CSV table of N, CA, C and O and ligand atoms in Angstrom, one decimal:
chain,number,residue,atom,x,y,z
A,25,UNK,N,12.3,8.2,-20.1
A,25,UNK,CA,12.2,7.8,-18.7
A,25,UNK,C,12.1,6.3,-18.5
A,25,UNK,O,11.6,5.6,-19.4
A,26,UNK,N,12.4,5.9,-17.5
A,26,UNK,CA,12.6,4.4,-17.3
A,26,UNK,C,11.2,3.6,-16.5
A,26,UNK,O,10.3,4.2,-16.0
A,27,UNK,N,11.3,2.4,-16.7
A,27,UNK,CA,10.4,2.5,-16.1
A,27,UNK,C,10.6,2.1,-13.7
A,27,UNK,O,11.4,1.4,-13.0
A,28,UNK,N,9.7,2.8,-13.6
A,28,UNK,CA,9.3,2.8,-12.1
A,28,UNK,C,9.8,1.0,-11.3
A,28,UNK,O,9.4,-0.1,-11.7
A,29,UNK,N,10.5,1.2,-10.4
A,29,UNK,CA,10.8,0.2,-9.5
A,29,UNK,C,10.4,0.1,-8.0
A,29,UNK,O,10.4,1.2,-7.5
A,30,UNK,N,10.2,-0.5,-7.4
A,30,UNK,CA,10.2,-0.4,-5.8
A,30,UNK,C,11.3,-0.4,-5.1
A,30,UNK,O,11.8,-1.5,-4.9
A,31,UNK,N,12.0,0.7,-4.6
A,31,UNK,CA,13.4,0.7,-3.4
A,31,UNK,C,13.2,0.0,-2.6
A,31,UNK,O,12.6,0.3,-1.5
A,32,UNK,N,13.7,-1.1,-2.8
A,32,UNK,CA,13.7,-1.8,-1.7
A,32,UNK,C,15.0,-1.6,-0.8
A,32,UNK,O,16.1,-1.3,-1.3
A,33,UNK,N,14.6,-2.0,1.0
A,33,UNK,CA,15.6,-1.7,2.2
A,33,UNK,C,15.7,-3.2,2.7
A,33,UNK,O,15.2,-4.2,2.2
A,34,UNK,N,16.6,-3.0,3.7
A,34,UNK,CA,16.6,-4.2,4.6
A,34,UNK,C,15.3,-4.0,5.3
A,34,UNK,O,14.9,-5.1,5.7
A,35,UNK,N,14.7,-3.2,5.6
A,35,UNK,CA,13.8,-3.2,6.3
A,35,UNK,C,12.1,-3.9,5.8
A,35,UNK,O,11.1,-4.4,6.4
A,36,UNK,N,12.7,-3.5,4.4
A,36,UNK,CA,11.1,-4.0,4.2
A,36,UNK,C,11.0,-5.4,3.0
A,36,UNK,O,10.0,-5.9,2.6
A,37,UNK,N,12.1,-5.7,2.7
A,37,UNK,CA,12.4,-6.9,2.0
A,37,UNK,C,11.3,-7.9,2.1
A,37,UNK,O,10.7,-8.2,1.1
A,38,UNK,N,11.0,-8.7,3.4
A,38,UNK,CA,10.1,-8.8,3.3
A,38,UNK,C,8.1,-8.6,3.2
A,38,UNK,O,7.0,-9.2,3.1
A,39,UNK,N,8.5,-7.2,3.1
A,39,UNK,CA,6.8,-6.6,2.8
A,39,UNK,C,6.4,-6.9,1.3
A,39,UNK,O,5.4,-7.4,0.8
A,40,UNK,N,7.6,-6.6,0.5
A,40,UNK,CA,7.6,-6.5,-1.1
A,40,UNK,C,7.8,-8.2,-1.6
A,40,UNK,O,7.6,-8.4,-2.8
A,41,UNK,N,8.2,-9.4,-0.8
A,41,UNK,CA,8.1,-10.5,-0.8
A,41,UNK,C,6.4,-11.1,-0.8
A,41,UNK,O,5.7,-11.9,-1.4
A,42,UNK,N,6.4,-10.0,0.5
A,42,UNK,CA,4.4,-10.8,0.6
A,42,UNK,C,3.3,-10.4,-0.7
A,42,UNK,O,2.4,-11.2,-1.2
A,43,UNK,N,3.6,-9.3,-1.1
A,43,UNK,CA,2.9,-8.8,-2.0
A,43,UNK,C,3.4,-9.8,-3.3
A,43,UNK,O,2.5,-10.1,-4.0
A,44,UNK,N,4.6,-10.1,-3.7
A,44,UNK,CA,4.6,-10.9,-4.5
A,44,UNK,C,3.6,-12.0,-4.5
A,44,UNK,O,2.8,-12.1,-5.4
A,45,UNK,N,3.6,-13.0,-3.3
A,45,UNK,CA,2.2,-13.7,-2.8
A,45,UNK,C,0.8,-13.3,-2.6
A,45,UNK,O,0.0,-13.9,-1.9
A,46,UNK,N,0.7,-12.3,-3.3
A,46,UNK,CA,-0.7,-11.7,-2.7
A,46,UNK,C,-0.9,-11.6,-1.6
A,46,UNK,O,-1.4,-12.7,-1.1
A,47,UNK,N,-0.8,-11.0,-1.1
A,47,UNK,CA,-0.9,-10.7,0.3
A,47,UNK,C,0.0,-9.3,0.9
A,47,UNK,O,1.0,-8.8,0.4
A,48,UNK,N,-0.5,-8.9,1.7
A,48,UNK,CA,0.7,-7.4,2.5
A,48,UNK,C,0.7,-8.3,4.3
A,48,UNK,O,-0.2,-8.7,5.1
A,49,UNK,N,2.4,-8.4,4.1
A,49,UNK,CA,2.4,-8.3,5.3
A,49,UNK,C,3.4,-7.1,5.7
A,49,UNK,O,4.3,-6.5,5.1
A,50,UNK,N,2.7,-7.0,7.0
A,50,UNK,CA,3.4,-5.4,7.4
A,50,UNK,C,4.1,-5.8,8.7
A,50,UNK,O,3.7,-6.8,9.2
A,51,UNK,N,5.3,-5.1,9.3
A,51,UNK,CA,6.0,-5.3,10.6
A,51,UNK,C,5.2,-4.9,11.4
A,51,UNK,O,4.3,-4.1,11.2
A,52,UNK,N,5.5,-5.6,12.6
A,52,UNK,CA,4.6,-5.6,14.0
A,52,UNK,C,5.8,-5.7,15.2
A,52,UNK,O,6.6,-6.6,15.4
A,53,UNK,N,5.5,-4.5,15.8
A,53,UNK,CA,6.3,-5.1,17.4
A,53,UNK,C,6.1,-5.8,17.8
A,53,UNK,O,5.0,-6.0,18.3
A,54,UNK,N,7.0,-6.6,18.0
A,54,UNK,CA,6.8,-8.3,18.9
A,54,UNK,C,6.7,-7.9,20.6
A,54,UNK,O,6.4,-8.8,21.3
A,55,UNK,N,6.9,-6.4,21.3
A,55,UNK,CA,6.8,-6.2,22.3
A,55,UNK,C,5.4,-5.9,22.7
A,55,UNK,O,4.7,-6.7,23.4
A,56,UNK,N,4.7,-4.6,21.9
A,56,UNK,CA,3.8,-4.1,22.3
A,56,UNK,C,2.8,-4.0,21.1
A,56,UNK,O,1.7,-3.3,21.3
A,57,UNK,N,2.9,-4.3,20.2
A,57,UNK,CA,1.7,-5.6,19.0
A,57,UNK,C,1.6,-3.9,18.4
A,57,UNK,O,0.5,-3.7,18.0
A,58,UNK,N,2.3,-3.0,18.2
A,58,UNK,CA,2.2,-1.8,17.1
A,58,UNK,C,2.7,-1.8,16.0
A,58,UNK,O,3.9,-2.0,16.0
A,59,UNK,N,2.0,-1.6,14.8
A,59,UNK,CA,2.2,-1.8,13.6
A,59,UNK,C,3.5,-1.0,13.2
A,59,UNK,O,3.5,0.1,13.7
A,60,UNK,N,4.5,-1.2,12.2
A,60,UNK,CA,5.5,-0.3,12.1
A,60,UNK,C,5.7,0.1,10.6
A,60,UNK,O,6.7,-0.3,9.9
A,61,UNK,N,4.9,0.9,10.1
A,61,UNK,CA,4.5,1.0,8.6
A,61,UNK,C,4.7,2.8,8.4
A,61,UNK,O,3.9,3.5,8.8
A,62,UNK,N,5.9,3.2,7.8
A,62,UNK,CA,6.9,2.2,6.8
A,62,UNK,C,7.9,1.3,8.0
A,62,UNK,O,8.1,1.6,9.1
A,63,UNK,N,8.2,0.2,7.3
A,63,UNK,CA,9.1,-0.8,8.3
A,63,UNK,C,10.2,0.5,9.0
A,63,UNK,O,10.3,1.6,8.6
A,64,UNK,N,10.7,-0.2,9.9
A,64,UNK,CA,11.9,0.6,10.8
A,64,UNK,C,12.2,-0.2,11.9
A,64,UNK,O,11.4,-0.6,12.8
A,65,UNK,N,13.5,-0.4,11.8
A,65,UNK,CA,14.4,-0.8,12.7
A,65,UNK,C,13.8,-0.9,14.7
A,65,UNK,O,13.9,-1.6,15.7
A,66,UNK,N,13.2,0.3,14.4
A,66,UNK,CA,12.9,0.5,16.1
A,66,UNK,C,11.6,0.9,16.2
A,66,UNK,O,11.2,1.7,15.5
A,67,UNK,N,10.6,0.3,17.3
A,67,UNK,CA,9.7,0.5,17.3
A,67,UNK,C,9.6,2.3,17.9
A,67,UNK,O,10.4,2.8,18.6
A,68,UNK,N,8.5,2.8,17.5
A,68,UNK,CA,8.3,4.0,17.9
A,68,UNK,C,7.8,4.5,19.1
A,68,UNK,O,8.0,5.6,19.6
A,69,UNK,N,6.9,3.3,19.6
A,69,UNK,CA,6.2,3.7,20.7
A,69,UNK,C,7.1,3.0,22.0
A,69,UNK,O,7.4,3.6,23.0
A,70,UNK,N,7.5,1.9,21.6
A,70,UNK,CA,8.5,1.1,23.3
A,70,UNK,C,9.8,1.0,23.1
A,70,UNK,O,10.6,0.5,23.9
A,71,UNK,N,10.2,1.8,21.3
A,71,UNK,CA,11.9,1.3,21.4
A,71,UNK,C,12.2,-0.1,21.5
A,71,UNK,O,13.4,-0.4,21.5
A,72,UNK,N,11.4,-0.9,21.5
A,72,UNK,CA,12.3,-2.4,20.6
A,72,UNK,C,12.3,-2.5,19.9
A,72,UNK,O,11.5,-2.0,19.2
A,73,UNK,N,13.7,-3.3,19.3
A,73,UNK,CA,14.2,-4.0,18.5
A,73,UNK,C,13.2,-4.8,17.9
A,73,UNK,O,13.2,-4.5,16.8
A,74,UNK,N,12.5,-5.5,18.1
A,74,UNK,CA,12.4,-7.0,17.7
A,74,UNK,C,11.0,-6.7,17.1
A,74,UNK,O,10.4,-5.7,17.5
A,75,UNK,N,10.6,-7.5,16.3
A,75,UNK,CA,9.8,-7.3,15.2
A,75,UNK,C,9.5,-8.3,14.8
A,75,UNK,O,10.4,-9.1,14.9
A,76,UNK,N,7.9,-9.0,14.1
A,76,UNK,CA,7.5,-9.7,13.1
A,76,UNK,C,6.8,-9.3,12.1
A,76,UNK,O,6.6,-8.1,12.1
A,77,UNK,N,6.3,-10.2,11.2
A,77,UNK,CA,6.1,-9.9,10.1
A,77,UNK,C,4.3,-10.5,10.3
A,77,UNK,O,4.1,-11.6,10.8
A,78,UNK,N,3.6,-9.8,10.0
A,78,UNK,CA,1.6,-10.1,10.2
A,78,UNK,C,1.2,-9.3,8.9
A,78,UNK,O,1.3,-8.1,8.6
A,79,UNK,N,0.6,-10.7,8.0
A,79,UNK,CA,-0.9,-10.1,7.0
A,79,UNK,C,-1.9,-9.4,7.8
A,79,UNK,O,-2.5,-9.9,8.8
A,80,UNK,N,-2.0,-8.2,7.3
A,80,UNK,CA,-3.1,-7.6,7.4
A,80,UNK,C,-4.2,-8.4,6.5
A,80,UNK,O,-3.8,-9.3,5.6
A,81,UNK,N,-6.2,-8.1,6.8
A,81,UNK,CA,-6.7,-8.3,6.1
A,81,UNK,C,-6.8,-7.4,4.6
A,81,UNK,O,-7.5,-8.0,3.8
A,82,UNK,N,-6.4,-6.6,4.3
A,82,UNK,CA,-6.6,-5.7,3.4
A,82,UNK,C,-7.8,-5.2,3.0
A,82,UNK,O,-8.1,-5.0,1.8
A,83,UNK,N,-8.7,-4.8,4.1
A,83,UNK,CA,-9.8,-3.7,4.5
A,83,UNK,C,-9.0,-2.2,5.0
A,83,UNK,O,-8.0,-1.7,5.4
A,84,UNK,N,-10.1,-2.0,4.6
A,84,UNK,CA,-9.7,-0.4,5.1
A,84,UNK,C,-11.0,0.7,4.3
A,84,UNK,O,-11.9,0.6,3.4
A,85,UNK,N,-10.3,2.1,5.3
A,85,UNK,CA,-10.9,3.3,4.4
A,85,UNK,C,-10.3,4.3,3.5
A,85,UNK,O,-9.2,4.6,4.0
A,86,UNK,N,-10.5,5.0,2.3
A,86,UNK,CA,-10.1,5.9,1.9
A,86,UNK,C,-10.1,7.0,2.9
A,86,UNK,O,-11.2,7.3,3.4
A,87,UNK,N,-9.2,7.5,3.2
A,87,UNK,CA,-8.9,8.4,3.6
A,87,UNK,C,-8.6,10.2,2.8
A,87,UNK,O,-9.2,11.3,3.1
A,88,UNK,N,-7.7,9.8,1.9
A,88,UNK,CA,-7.3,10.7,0.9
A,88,UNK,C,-7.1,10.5,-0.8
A,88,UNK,O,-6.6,9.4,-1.0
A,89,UNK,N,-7.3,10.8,-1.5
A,89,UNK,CA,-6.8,11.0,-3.1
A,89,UNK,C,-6.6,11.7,-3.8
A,89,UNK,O,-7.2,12.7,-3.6
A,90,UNK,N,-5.8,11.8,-5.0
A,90,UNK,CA,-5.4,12.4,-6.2
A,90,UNK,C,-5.7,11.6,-7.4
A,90,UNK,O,-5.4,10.4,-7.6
A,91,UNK,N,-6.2,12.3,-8.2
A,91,UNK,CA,-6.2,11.7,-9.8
A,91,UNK,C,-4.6,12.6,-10.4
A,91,UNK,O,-4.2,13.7,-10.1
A,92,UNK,N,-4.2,11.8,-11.1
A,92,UNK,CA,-3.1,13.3,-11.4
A,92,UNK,C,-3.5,12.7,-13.2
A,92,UNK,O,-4.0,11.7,-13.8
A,93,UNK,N,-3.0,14.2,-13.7
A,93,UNK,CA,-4.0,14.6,-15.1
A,93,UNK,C,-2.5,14.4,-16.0
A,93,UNK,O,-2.5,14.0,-17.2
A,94,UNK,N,-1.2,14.7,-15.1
A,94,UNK,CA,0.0,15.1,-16.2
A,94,UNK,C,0.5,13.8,-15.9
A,94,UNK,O,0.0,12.9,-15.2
A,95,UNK,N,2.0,13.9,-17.0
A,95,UNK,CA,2.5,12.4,-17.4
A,95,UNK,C,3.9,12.2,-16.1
A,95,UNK,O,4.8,13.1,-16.0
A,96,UNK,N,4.1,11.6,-15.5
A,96,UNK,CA,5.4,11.9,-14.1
A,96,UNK,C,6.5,10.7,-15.1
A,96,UNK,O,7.6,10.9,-15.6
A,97,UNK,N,5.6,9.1,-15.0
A,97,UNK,CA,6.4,7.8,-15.5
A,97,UNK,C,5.8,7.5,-16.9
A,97,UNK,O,4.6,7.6,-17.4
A,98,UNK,N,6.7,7.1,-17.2
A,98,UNK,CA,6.2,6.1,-18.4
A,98,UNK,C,5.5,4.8,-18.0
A,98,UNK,O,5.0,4.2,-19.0
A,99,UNK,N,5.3,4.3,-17.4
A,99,UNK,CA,4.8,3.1,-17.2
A,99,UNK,C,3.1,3.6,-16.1
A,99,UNK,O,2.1,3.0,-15.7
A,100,UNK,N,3.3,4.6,-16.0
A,100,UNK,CA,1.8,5.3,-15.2
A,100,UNK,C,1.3,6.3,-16.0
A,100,UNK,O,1.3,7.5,-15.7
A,101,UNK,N,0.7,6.0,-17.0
A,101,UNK,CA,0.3,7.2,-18.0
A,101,UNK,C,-1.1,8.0,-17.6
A,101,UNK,O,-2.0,7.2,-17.7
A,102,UNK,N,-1.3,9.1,-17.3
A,102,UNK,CA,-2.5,9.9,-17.1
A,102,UNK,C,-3.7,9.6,-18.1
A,102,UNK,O,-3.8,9.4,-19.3
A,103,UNK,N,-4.7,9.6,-16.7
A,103,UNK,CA,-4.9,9.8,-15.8
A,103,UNK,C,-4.6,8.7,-15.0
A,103,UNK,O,-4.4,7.7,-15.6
A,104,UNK,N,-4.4,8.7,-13.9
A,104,UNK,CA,-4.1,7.7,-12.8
A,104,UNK,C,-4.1,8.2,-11.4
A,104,UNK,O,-3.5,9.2,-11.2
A,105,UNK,N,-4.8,7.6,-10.4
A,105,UNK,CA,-4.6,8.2,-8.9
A,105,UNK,C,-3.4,7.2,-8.1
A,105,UNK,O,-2.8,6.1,-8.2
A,106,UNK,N,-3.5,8.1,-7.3
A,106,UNK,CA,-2.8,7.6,-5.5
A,106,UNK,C,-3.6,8.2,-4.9
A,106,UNK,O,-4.0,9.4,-5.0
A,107,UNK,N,-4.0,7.0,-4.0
A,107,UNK,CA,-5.0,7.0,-3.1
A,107,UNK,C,-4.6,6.2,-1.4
A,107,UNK,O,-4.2,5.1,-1.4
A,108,UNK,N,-4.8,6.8,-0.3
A,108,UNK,CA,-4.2,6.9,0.8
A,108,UNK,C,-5.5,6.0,1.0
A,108,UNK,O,-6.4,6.1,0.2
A,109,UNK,N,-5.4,4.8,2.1
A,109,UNK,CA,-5.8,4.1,2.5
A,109,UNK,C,-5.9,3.8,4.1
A,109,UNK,O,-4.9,3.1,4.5
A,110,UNK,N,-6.6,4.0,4.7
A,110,UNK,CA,-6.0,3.6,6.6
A,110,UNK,C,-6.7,1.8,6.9
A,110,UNK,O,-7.8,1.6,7.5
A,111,UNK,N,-6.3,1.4,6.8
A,111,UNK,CA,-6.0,-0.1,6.9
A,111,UNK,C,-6.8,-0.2,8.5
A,111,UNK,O,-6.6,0.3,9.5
A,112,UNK,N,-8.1,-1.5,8.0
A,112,UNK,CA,-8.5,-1.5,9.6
A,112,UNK,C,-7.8,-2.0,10.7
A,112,UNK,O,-8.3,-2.4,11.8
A,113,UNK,N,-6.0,-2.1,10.5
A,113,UNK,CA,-5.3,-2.5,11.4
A,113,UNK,C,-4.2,-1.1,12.2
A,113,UNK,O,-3.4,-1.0,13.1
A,114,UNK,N,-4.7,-0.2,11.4
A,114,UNK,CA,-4.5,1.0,11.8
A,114,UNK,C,-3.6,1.7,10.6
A,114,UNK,O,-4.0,2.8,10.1
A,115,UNK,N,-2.2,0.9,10.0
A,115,UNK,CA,-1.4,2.1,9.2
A,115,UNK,C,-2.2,2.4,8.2
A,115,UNK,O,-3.4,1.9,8.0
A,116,UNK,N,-1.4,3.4,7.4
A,116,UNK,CA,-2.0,4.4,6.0
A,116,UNK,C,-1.0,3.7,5.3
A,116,UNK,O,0.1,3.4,5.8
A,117,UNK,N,-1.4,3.5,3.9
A,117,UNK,CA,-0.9,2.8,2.8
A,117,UNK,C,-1.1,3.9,1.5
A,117,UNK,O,-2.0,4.8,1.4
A,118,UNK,N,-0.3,3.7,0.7
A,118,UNK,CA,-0.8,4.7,-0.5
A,118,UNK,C,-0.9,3.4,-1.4
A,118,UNK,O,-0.1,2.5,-1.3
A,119,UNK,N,-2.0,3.6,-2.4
A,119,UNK,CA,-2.2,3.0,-3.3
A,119,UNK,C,-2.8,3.3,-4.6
A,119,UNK,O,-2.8,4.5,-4.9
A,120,UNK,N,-3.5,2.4,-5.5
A,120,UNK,CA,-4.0,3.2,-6.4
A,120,UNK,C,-5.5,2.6,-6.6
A,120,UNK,O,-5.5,1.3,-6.4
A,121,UNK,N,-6.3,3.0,-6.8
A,121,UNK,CA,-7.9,3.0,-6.9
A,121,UNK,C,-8.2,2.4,-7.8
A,121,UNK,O,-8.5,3.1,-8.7
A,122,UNK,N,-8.3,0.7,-8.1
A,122,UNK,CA,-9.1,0.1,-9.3
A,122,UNK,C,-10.3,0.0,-9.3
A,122,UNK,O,-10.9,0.0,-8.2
A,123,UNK,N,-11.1,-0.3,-10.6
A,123,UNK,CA,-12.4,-0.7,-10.5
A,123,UNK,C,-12.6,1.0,-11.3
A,123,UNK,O,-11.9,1.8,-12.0
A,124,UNK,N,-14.1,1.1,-10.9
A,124,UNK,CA,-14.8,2.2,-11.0
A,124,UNK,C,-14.6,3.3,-10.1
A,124,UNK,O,-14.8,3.1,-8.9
A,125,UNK,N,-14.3,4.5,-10.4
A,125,UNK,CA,-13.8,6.0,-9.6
A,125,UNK,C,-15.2,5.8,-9.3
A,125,UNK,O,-16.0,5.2,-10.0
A,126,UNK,N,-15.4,6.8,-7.5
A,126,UNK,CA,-16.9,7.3,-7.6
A,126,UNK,C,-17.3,8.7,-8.1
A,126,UNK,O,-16.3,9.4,-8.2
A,127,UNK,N,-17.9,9.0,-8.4
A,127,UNK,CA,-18.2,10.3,-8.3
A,127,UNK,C,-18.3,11.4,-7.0
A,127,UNK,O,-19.1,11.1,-6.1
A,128,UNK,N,-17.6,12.5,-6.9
A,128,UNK,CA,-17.6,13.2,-5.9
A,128,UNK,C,-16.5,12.8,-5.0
A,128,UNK,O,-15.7,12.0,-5.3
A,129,UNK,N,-16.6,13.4,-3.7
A,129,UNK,CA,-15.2,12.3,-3.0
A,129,UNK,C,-15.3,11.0,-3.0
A,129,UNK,O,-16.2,10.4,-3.5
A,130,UNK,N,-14.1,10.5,-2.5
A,130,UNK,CA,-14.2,9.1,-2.4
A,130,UNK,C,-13.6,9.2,-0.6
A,130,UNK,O,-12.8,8.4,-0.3
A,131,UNK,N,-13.9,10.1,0.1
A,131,UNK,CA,-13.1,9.7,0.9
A,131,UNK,C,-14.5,8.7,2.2
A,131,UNK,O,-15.7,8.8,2.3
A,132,UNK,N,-13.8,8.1,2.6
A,132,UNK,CA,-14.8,7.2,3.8
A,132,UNK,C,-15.1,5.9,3.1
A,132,UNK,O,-15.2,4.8,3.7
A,133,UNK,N,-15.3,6.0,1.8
A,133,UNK,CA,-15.4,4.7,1.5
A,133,UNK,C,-14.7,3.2,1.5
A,133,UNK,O,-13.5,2.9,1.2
A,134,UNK,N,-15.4,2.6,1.8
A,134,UNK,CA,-14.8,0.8,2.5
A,134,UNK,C,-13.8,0.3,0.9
A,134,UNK,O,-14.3,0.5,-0.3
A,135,UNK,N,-12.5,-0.3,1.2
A,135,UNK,CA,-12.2,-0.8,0.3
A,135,UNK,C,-11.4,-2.0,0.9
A,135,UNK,O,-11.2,-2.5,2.0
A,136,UNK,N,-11.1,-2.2,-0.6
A,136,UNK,CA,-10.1,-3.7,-0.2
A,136,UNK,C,-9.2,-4.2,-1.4
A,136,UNK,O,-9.5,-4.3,-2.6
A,137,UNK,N,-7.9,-4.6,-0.6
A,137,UNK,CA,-6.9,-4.6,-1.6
A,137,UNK,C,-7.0,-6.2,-2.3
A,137,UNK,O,-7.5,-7.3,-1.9
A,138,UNK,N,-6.2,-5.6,-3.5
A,138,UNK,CA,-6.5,-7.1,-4.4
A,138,UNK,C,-4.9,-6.8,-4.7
A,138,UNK,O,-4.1,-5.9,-4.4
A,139,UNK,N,-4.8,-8.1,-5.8
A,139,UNK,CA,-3.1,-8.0,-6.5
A,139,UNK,C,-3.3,-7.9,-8.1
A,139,UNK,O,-3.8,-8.7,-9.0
A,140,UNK,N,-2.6,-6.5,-8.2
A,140,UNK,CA,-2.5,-6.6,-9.9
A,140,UNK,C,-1.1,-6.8,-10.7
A,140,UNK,O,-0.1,-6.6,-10.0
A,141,UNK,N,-0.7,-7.2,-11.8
A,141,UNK,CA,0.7,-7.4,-12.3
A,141,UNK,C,0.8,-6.0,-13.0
A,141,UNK,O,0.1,-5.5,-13.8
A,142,UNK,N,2.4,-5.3,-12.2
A,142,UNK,CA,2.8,-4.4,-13.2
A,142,UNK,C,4.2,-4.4,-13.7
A,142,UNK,O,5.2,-4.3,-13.0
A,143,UNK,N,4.3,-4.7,-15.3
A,143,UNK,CA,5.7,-4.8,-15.8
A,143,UNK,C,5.9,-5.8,-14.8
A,143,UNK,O,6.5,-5.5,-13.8
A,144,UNK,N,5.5,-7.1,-14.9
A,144,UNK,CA,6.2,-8.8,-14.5
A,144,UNK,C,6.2,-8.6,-12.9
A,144,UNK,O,6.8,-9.5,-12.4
A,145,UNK,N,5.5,-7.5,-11.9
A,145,UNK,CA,5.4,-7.6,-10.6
A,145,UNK,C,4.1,-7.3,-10.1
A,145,UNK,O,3.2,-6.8,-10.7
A,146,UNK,N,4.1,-7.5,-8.9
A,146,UNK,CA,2.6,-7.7,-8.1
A,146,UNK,C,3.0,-5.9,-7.5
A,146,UNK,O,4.0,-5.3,-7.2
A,147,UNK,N,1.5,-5.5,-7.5
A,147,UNK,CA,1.1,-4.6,-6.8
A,147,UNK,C,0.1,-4.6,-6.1
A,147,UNK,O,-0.9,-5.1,-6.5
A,148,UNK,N,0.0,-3.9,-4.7
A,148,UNK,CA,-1.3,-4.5,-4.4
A,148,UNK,C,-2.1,-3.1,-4.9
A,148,UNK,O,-1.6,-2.1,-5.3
A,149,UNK,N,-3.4,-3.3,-4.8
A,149,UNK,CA,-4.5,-2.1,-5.2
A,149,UNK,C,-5.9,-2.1,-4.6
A,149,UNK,O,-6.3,-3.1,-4.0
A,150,UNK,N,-6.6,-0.8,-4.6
A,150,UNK,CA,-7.7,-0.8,-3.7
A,150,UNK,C,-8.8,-1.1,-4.6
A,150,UNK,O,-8.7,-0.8,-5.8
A,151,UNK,N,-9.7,-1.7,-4.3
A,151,UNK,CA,-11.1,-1.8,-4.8
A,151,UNK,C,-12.4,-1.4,-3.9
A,151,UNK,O,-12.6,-1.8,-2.8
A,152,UNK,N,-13.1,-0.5,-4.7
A,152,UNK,CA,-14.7,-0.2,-3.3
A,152,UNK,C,-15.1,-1.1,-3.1
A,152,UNK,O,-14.9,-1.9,-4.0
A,153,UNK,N,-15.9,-1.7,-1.9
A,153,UNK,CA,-16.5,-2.8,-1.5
A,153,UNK,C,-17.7,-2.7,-1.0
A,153,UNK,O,-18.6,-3.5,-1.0
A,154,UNK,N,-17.8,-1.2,-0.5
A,154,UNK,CA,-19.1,-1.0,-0.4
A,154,UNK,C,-20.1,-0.3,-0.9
A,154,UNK,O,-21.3,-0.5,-0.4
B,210,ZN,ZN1,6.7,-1.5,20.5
């Protein structure tokens, strides 16, 4: 198996750009200031077109997770989680949980994303904060 890449669109070309920079910037309606995550052409709530690009701070809460126990990639060897994130700017992000797992759920707890290198590229990733 090969190793794992990010699909990138026209749409989100720039999101996978910021994260190179450390940083997530996410699209934003330039009409009515709603976040449009995953990117898309049209906003959802007013139907514009038009669009910018805004760093989030990269707070948030766990919302959801998985540890998964079997092997999917070669380059993500078990164990390893994806962990759903809701961003205090509102979207859900999936990512993966560094640092120390807690014990028991994790869900509610405060995190914040940092940048780690995988295979020569940036990822971003959550860490507990609180
Ligand atoms: Zn809009």
């Amino acid at each position: 198996m090969g190793k794992t890449q990010p699909i990138k669109s026209i749409n989100d070309i720039p999101m996978w750009e910021s994260i190179e920079r450390e940083r997530l910037e996410l699209m934003v309606c330039s009409q009515c200031d709603t976040f449009r995550y995953p990117p898309a052409p049209i906003c959802a709530k007013c139907l514009s077109m038009e669009a910018e690009w805004k760093a989030v701070s990269g707070r948030g809460k766990i919302v959801s997770w998985v540890v998964f126990h079997r092997k999917y990639f070669d380059d993500f060897p078990p164990p390893y989680n994806a962990t759903t994130v809701r961003l205090e700017e509102g979207p859900l992000i999936v990512t993966n949980l560094v640092g120390t797992e807690p014990e028991g759920s994790w869900i509610g707890r405060e995190v914040e994303l940092e940048y780690v290198d995988h295979d020569g590229r940036k990822q971003h990733a959550a860490r507990i904060v609180d």
